[in-house]
CSV table of N, CA and C in Angstrom, one decimal:
chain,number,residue,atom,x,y,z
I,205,UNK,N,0.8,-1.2,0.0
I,205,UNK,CA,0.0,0.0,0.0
I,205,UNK,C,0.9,1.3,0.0
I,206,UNK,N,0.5,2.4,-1.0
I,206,UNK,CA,1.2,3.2,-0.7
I,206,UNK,C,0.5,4.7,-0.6
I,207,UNK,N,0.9,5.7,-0.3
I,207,UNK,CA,0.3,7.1,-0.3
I,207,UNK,C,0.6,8.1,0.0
I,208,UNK,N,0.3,8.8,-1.2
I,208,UNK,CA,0.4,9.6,-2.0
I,208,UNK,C,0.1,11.3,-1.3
I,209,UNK,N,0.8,11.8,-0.8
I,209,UNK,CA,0.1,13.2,-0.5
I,209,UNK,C,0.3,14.4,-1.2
I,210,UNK,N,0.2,15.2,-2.0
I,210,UNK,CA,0.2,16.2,-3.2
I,210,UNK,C,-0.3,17.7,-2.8
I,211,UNK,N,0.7,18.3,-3.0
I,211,UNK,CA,0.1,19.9,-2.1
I,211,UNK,C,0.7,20.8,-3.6
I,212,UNK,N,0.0,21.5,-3.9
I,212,UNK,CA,0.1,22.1,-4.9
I,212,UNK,C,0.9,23.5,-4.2
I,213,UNK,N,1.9,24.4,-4.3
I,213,UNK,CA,2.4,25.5,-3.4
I,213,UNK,C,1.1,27.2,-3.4
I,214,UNK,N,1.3,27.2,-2.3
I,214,UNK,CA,0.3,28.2,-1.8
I,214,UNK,C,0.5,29.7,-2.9
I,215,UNK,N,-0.5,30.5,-3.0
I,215,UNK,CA,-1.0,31.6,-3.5
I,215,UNK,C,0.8,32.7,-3.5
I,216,UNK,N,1.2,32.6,-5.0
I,216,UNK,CA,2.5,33.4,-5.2
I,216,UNK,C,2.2,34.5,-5.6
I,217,UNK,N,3.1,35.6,-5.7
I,217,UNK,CA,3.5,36.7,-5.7
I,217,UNK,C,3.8,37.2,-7.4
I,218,UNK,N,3.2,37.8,-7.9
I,218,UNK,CA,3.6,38.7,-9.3
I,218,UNK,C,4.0,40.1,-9.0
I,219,UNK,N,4.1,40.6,-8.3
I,219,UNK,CA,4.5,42.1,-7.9
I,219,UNK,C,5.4,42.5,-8.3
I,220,UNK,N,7.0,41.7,-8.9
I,220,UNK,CA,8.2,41.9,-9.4
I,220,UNK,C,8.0,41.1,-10.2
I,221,UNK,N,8.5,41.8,-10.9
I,221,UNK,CA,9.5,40.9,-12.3
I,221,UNK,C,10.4,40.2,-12.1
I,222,UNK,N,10.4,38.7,-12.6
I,222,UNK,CA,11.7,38.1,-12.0
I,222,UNK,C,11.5,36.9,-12.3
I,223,UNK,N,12.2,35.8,-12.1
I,223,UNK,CA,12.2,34.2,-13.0
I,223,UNK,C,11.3,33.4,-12.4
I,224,UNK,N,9.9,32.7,-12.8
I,224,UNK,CA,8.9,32.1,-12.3
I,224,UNK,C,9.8,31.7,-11.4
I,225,UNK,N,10.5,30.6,-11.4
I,225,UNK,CA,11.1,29.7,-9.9
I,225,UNK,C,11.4,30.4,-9.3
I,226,UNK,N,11.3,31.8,-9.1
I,226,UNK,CA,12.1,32.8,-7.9
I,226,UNK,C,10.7,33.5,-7.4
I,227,UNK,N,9.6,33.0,-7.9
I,227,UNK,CA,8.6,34.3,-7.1
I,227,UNK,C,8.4,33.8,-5.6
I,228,UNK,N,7.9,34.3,-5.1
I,228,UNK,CA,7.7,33.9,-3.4
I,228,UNK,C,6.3,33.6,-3.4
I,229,UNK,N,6.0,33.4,-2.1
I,229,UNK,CA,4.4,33.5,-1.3
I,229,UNK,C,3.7,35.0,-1.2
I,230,UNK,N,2.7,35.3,-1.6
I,230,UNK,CA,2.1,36.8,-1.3
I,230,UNK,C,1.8,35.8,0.0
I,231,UNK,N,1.1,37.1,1.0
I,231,UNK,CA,0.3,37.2,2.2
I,231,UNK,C,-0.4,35.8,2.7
I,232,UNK,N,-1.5,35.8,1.5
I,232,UNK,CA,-2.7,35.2,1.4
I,232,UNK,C,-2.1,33.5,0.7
I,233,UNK,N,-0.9,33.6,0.6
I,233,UNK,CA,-0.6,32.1,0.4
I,233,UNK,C,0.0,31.6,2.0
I,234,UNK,N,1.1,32.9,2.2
I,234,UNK,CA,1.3,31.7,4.0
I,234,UNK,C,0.3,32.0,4.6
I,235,UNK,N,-0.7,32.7,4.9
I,235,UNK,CA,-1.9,32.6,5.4
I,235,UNK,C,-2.6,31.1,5.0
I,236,UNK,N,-2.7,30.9,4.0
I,236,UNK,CA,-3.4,29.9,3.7
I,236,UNK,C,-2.7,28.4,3.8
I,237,UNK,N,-1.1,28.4,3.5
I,237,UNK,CA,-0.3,27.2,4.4
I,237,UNK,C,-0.4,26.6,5.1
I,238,UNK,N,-0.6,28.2,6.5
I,238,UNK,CA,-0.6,27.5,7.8
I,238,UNK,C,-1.8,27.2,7.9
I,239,UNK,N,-3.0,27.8,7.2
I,239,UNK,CA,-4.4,27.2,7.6
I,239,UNK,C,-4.5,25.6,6.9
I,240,UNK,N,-4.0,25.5,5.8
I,240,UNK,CA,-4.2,24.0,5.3
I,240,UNK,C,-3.3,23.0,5.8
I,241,UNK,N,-2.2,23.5,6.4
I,241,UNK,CA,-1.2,22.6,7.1
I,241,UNK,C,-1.8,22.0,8.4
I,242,UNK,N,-2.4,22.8,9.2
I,242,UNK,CA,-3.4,22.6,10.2
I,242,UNK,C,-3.9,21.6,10.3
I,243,UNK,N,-4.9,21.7,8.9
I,243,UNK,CA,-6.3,20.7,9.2
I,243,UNK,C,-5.6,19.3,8.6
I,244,UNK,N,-4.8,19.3,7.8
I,244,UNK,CA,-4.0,18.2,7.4
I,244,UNK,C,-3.2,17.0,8.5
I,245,UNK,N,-2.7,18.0,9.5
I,245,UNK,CA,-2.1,17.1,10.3
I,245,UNK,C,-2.6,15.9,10.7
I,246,UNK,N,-4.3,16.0,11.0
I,246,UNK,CA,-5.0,14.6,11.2
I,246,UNK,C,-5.0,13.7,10.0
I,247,UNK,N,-4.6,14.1,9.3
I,247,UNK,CA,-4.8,13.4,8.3
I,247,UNK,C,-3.8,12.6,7.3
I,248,UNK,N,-2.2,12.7,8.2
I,248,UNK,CA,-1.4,12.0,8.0
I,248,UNK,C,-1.1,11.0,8.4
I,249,UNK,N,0.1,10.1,8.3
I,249,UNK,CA,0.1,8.9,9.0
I,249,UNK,C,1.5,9.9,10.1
I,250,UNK,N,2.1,8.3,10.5
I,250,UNK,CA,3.3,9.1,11.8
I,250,UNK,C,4.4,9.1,11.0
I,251,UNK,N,4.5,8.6,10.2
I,251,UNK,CA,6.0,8.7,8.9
I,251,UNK,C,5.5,8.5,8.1
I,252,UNK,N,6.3,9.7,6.9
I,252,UNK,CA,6.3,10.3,5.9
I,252,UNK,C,7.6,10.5,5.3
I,253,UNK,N,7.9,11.1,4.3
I,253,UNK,CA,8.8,11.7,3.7
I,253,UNK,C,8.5,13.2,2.9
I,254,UNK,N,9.0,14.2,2.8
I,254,UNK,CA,8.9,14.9,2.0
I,254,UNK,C,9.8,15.6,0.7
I,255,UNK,N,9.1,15.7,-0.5
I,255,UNK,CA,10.2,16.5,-1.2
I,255,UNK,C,9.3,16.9,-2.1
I,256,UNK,N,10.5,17.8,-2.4
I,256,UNK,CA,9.5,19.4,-2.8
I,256,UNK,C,10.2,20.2,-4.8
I,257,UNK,N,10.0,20.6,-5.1
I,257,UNK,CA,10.0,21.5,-6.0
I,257,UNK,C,11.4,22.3,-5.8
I,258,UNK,N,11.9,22.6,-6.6
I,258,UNK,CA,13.1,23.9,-6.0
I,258,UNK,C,12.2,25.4,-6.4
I,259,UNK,N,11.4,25.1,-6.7
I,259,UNK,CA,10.6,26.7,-7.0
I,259,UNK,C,10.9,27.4,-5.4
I,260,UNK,N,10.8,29.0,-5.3
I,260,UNK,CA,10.7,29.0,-4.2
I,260,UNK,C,9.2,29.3,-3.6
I,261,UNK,N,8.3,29.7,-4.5
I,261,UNK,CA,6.6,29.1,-3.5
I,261,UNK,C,6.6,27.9,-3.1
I,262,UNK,N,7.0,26.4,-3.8
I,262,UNK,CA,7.3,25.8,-3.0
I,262,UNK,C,7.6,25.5,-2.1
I,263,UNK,N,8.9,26.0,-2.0
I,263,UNK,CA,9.9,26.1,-1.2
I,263,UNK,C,9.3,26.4,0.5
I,264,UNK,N,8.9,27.8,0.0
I,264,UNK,CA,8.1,28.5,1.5
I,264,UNK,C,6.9,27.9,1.9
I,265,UNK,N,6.0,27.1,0.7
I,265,UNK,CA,4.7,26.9,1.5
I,265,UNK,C,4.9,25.2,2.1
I,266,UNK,N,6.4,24.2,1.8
I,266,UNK,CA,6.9,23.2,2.4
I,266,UNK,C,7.6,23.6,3.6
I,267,UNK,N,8.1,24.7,3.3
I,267,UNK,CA,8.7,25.0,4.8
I,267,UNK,C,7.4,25.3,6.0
I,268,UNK,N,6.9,26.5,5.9
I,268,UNK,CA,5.3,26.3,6.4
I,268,UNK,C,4.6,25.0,6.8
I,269,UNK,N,4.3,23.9,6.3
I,269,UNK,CA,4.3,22.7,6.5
I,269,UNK,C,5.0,21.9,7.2
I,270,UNK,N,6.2,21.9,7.1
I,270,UNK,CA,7.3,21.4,8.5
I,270,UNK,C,7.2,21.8,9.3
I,271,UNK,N,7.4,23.2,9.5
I,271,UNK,CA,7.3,23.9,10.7
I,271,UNK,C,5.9,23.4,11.2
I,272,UNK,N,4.9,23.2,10.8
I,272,UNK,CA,3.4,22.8,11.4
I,272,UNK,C,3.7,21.6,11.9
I,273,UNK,N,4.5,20.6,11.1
I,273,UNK,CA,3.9,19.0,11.0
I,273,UNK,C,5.1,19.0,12.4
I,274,UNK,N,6.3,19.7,12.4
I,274,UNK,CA,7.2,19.3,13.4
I,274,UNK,C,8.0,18.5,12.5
I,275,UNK,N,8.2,18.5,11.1
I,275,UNK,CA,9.1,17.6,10.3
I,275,UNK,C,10.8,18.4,10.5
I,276,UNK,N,12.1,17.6,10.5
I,276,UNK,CA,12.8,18.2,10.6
I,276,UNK,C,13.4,18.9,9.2
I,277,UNK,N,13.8,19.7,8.9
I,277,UNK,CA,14.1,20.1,7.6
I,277,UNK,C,15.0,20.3,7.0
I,278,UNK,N,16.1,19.5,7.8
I,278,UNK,CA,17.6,18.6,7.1
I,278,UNK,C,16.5,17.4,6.6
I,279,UNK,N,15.7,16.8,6.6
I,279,UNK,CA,15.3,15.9,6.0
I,279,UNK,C,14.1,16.1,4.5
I,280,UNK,N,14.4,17.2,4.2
I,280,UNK,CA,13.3,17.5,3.3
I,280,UNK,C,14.6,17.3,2.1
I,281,UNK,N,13.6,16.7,0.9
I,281,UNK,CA,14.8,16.4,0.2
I,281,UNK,C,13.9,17.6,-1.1
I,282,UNK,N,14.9,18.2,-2.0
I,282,UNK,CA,14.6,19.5,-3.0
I,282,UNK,C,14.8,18.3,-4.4
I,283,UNK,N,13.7,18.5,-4.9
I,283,UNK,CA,13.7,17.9,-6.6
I,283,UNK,C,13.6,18.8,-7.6
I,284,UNK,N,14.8,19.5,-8.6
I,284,UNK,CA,14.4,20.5,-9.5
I,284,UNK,C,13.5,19.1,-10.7
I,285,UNK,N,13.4,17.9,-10.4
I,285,UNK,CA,12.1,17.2,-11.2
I,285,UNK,C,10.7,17.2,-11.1
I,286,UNK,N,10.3,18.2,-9.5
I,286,UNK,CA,9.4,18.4,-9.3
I,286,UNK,C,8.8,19.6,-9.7
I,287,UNK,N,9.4,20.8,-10.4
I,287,UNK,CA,9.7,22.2,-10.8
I,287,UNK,C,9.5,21.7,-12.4
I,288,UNK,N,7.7,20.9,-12.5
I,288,UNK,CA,7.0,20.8,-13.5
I,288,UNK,C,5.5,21.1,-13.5
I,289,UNK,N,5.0,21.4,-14.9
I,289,UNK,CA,3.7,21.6,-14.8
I,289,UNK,C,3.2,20.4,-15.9
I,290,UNK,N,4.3,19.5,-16.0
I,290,UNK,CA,3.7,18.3,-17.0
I,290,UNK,C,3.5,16.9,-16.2
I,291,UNK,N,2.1,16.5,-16.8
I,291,UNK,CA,1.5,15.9,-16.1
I,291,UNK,C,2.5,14.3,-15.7
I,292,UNK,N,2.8,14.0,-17.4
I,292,UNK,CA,3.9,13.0,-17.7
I,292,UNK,C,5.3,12.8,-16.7
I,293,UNK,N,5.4,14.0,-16.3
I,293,UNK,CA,7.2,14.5,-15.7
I,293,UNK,C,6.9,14.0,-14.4
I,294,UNK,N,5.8,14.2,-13.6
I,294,UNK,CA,5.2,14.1,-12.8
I,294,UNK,C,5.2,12.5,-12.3
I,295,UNK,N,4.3,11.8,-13.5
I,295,UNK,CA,4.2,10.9,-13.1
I,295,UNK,C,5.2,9.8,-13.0
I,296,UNK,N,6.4,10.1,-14.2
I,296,UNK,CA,7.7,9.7,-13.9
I,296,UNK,C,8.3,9.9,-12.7
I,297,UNK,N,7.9,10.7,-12.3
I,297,UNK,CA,9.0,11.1,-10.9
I,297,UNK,C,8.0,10.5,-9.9
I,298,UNK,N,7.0,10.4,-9.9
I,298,UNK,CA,6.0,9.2,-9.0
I,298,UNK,C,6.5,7.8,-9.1
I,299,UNK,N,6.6,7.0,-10.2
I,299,UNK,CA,7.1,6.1,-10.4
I,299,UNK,C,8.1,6.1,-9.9
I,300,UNK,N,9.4,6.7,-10.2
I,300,UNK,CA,10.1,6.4,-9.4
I,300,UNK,C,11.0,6.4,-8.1
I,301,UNK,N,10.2,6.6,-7.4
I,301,UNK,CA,10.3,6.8,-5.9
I,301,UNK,C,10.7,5.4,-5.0
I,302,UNK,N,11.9,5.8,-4.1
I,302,UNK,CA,12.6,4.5,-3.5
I,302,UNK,C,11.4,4.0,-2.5
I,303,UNK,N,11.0,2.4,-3.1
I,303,UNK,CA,10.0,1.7,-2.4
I,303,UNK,C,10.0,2.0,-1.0
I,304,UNK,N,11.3,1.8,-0.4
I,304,UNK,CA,11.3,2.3,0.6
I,304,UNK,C,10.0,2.9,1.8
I,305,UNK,N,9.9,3.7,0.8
I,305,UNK,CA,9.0,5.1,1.4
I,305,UNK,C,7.3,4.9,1.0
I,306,UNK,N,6.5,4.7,2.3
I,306,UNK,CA,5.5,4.1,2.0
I,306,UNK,C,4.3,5.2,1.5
I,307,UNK,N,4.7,6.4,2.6
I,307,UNK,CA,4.1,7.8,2.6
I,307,UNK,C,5.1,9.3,1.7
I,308,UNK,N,4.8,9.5,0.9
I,308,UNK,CA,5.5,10.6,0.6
I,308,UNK,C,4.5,11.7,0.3
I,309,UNK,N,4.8,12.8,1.1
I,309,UNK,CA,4.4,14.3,0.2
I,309,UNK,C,5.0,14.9,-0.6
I,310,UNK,N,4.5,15.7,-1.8
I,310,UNK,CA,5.1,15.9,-2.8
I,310,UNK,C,4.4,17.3,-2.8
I,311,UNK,N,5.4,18.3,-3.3
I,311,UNK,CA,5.0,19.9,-3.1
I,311,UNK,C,5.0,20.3,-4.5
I,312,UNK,N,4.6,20.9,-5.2
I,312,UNK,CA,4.4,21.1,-6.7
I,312,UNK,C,3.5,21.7,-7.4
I,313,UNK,N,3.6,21.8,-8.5
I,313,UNK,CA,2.4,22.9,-9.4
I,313,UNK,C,1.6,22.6,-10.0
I,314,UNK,N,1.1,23.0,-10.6
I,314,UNK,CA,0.1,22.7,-11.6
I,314,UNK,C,0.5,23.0,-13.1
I,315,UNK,N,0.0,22.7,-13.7
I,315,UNK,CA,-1.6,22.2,-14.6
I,315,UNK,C,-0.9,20.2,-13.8
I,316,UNK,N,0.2,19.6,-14.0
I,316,UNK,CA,1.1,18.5,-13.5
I,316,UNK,C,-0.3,17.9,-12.4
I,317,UNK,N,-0.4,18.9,-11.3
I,317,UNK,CA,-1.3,18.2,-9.9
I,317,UNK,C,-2.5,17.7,-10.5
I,318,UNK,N,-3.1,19.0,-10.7
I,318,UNK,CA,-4.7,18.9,-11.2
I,318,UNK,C,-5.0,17.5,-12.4
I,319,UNK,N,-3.9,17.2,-13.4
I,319,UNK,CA,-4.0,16.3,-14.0
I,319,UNK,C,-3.7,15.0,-13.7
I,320,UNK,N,-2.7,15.0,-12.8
I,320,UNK,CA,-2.0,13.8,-12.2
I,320,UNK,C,-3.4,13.0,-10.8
I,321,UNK,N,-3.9,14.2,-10.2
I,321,UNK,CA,-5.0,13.7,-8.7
I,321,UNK,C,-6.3,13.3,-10.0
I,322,UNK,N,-6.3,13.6,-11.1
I,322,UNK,CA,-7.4,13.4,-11.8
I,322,UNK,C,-7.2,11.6,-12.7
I,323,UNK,N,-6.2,11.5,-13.1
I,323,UNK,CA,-5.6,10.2,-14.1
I,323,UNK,C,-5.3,9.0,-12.8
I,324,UNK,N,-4.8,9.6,-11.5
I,324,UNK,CA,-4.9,8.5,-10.7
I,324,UNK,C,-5.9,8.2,-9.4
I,325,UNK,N,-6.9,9.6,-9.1
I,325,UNK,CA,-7.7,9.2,-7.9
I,325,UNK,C,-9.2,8.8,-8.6
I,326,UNK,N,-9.7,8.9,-7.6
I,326,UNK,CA,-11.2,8.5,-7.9
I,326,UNK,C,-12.1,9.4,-7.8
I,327,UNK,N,-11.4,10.7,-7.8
I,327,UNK,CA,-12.5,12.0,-7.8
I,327,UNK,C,-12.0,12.8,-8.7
I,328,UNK,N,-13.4,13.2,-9.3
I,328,UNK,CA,-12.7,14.4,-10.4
I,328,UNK,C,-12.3,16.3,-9.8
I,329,UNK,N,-11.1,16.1,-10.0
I,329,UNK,CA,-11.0,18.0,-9.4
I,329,UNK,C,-10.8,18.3,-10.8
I,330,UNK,N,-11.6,19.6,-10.7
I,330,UNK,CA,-11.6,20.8,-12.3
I,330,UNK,C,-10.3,21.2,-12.0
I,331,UNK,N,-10.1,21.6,-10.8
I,331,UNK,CA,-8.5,22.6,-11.0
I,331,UNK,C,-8.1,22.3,-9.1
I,332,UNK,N,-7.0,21.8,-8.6
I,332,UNK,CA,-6.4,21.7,-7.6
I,332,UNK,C,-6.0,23.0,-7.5
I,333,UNK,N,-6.6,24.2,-6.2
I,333,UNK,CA,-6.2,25.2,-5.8
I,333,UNK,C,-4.9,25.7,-5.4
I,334,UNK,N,-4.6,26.9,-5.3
I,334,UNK,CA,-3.3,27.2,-4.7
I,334,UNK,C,-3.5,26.3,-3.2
I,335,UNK,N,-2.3,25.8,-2.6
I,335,UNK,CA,-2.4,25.4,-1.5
I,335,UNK,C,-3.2,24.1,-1.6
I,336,UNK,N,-3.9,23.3,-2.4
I,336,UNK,CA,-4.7,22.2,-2.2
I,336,UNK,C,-3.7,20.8,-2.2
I,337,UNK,N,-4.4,20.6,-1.0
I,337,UNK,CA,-3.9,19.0,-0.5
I,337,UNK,C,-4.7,18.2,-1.5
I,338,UNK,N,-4.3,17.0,-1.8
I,338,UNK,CA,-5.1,15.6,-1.8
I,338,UNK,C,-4.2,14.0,-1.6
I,339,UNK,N,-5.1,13.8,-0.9
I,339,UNK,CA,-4.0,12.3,-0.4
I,339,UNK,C,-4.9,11.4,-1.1
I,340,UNK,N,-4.1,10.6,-1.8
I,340,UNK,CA,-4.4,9.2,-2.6
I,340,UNK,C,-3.4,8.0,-2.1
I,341,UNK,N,-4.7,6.8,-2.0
I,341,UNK,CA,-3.7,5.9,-1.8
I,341,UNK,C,-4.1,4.4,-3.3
I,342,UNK,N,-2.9,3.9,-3.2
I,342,UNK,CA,-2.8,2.6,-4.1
I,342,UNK,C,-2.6,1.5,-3.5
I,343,UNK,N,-3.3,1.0,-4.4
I,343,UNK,CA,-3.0,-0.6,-4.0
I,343,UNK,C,-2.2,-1.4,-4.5
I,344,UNK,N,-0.6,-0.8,-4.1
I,344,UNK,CA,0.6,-1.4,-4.9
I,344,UNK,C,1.8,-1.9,-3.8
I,345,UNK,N,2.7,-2.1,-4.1
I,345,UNK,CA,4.0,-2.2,-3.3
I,345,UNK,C,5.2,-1.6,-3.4
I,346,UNK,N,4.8,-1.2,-5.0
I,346,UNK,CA,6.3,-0.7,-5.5
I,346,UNK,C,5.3,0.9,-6.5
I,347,UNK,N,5.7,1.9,-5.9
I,347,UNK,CA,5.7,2.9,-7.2
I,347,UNK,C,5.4,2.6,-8.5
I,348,UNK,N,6.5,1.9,-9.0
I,348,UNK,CA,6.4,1.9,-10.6
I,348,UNK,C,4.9,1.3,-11.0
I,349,UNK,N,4.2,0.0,-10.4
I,349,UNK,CA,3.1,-0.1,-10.6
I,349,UNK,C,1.8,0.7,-9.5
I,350,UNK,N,1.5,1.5,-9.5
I,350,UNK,CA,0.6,2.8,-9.1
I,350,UNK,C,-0.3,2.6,-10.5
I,351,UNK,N,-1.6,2.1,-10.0
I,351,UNK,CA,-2.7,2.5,-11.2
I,351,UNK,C,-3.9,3.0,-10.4
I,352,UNK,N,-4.7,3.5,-10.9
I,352,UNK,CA,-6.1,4.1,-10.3
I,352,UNK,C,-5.9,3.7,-8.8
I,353,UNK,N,-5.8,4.7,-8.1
I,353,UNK,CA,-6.0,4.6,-6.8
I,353,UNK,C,-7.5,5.3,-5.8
I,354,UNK,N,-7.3,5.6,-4.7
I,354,UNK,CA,-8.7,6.2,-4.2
I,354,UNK,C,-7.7,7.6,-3.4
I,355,UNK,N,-9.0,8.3,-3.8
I,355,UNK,CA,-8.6,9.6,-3.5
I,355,UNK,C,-9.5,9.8,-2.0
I,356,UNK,N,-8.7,9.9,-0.7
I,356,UNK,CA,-9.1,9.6,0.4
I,356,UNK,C,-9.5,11.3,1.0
I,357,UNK,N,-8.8,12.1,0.6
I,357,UNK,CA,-9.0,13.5,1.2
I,357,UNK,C,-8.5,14.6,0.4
I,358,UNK,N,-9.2,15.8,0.5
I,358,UNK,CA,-9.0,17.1,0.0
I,358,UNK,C,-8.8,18.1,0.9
I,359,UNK,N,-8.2,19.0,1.1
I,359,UNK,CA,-8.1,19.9,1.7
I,359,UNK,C,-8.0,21.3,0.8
I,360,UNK,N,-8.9,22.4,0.8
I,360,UNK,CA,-8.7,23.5,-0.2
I,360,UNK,C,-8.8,24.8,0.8
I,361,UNK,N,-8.0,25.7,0.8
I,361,UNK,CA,-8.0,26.7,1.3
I,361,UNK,C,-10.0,27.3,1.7
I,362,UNK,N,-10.1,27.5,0.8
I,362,UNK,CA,-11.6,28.1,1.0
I,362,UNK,C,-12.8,27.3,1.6
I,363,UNK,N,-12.5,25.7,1.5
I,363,UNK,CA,-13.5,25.0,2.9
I,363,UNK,C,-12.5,25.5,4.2
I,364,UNK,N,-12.0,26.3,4.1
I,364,UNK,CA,-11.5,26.6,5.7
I,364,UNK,C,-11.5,27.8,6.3
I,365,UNK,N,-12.2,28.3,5.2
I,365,UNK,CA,-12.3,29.7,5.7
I,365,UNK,C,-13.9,30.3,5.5
């Protein structure tokens, strides 16, 4: 069994000019972090792993998340493979993840999320929000075989407020 947790990075910043992977979090994304990191916590197992995007909204709304969950953050591992919006890139990099690891969270973007929680859960999402959680689990052993799984929970900024 494995599962899947997928947070798309919270509400970024266009205010400067500057290279998409360098925008930050506006206000209303670490606002909305710590509110979805929150309600999430019940909703993890007790080990996990995490890795993230080298974007830096990523960046800040996984750090946000540690800080909540109490994860240490010498242990967060940075994937410039997750610093995609394709669905395929995605799911390559799902596949191959060290069996090892039974729970992983994965921090990342879209159009990639929205299409990836839609081709593997069992619920249809139109668009995974800034900040949206969803934990999916499979009925596999090993990553590389991950087919249709069940999409166990959602978390979206705006059911929380």
């Amino acid at each position: 069994m494995k599962r899947l947790f997928i947070i798309r990075h919270a509400k970024s910043s266009w205010d400067f000019p500057q290279n998409d992977i360098d925008r930050p979090l506006e206000q209303r994304g670490k606002k909305d972090a710590a509110l979805v990191a929150e309600a999430a916590k019940k909703f993890l197992p007790e080990s996990f792993v995490i890795q993230c995007s080298t974007a830096k909204r990523a960046y800040d709304t996984c750090m946000i998340f540690a800080q909540t969950l109490a994860y240490p953050l010498e242990n967060i591992v940075f994937r410039e493979q997750l610093y995609t919006f394709d669905v395929h890139a995605l799911e390559r990099f799902v596949r191959a993840i060290d069996d090892d690891y039974q729970n992983v969270i994965l921090f990342g973007h879209n159009e990639a999320i929205t299409n990836f929680v839609n081709k593997f859960g069992d619920i249809f999402i139109d668009n995974v929000p800034t900040c949206g959680f969803i934990s999916l689990q499979f009925d596999a052993n090993q990553w590389l075989n991950i087919e249709k799984g069940i999409t166990l929970k959602t978390i979206f900024p705006k059911d929380l407020k």
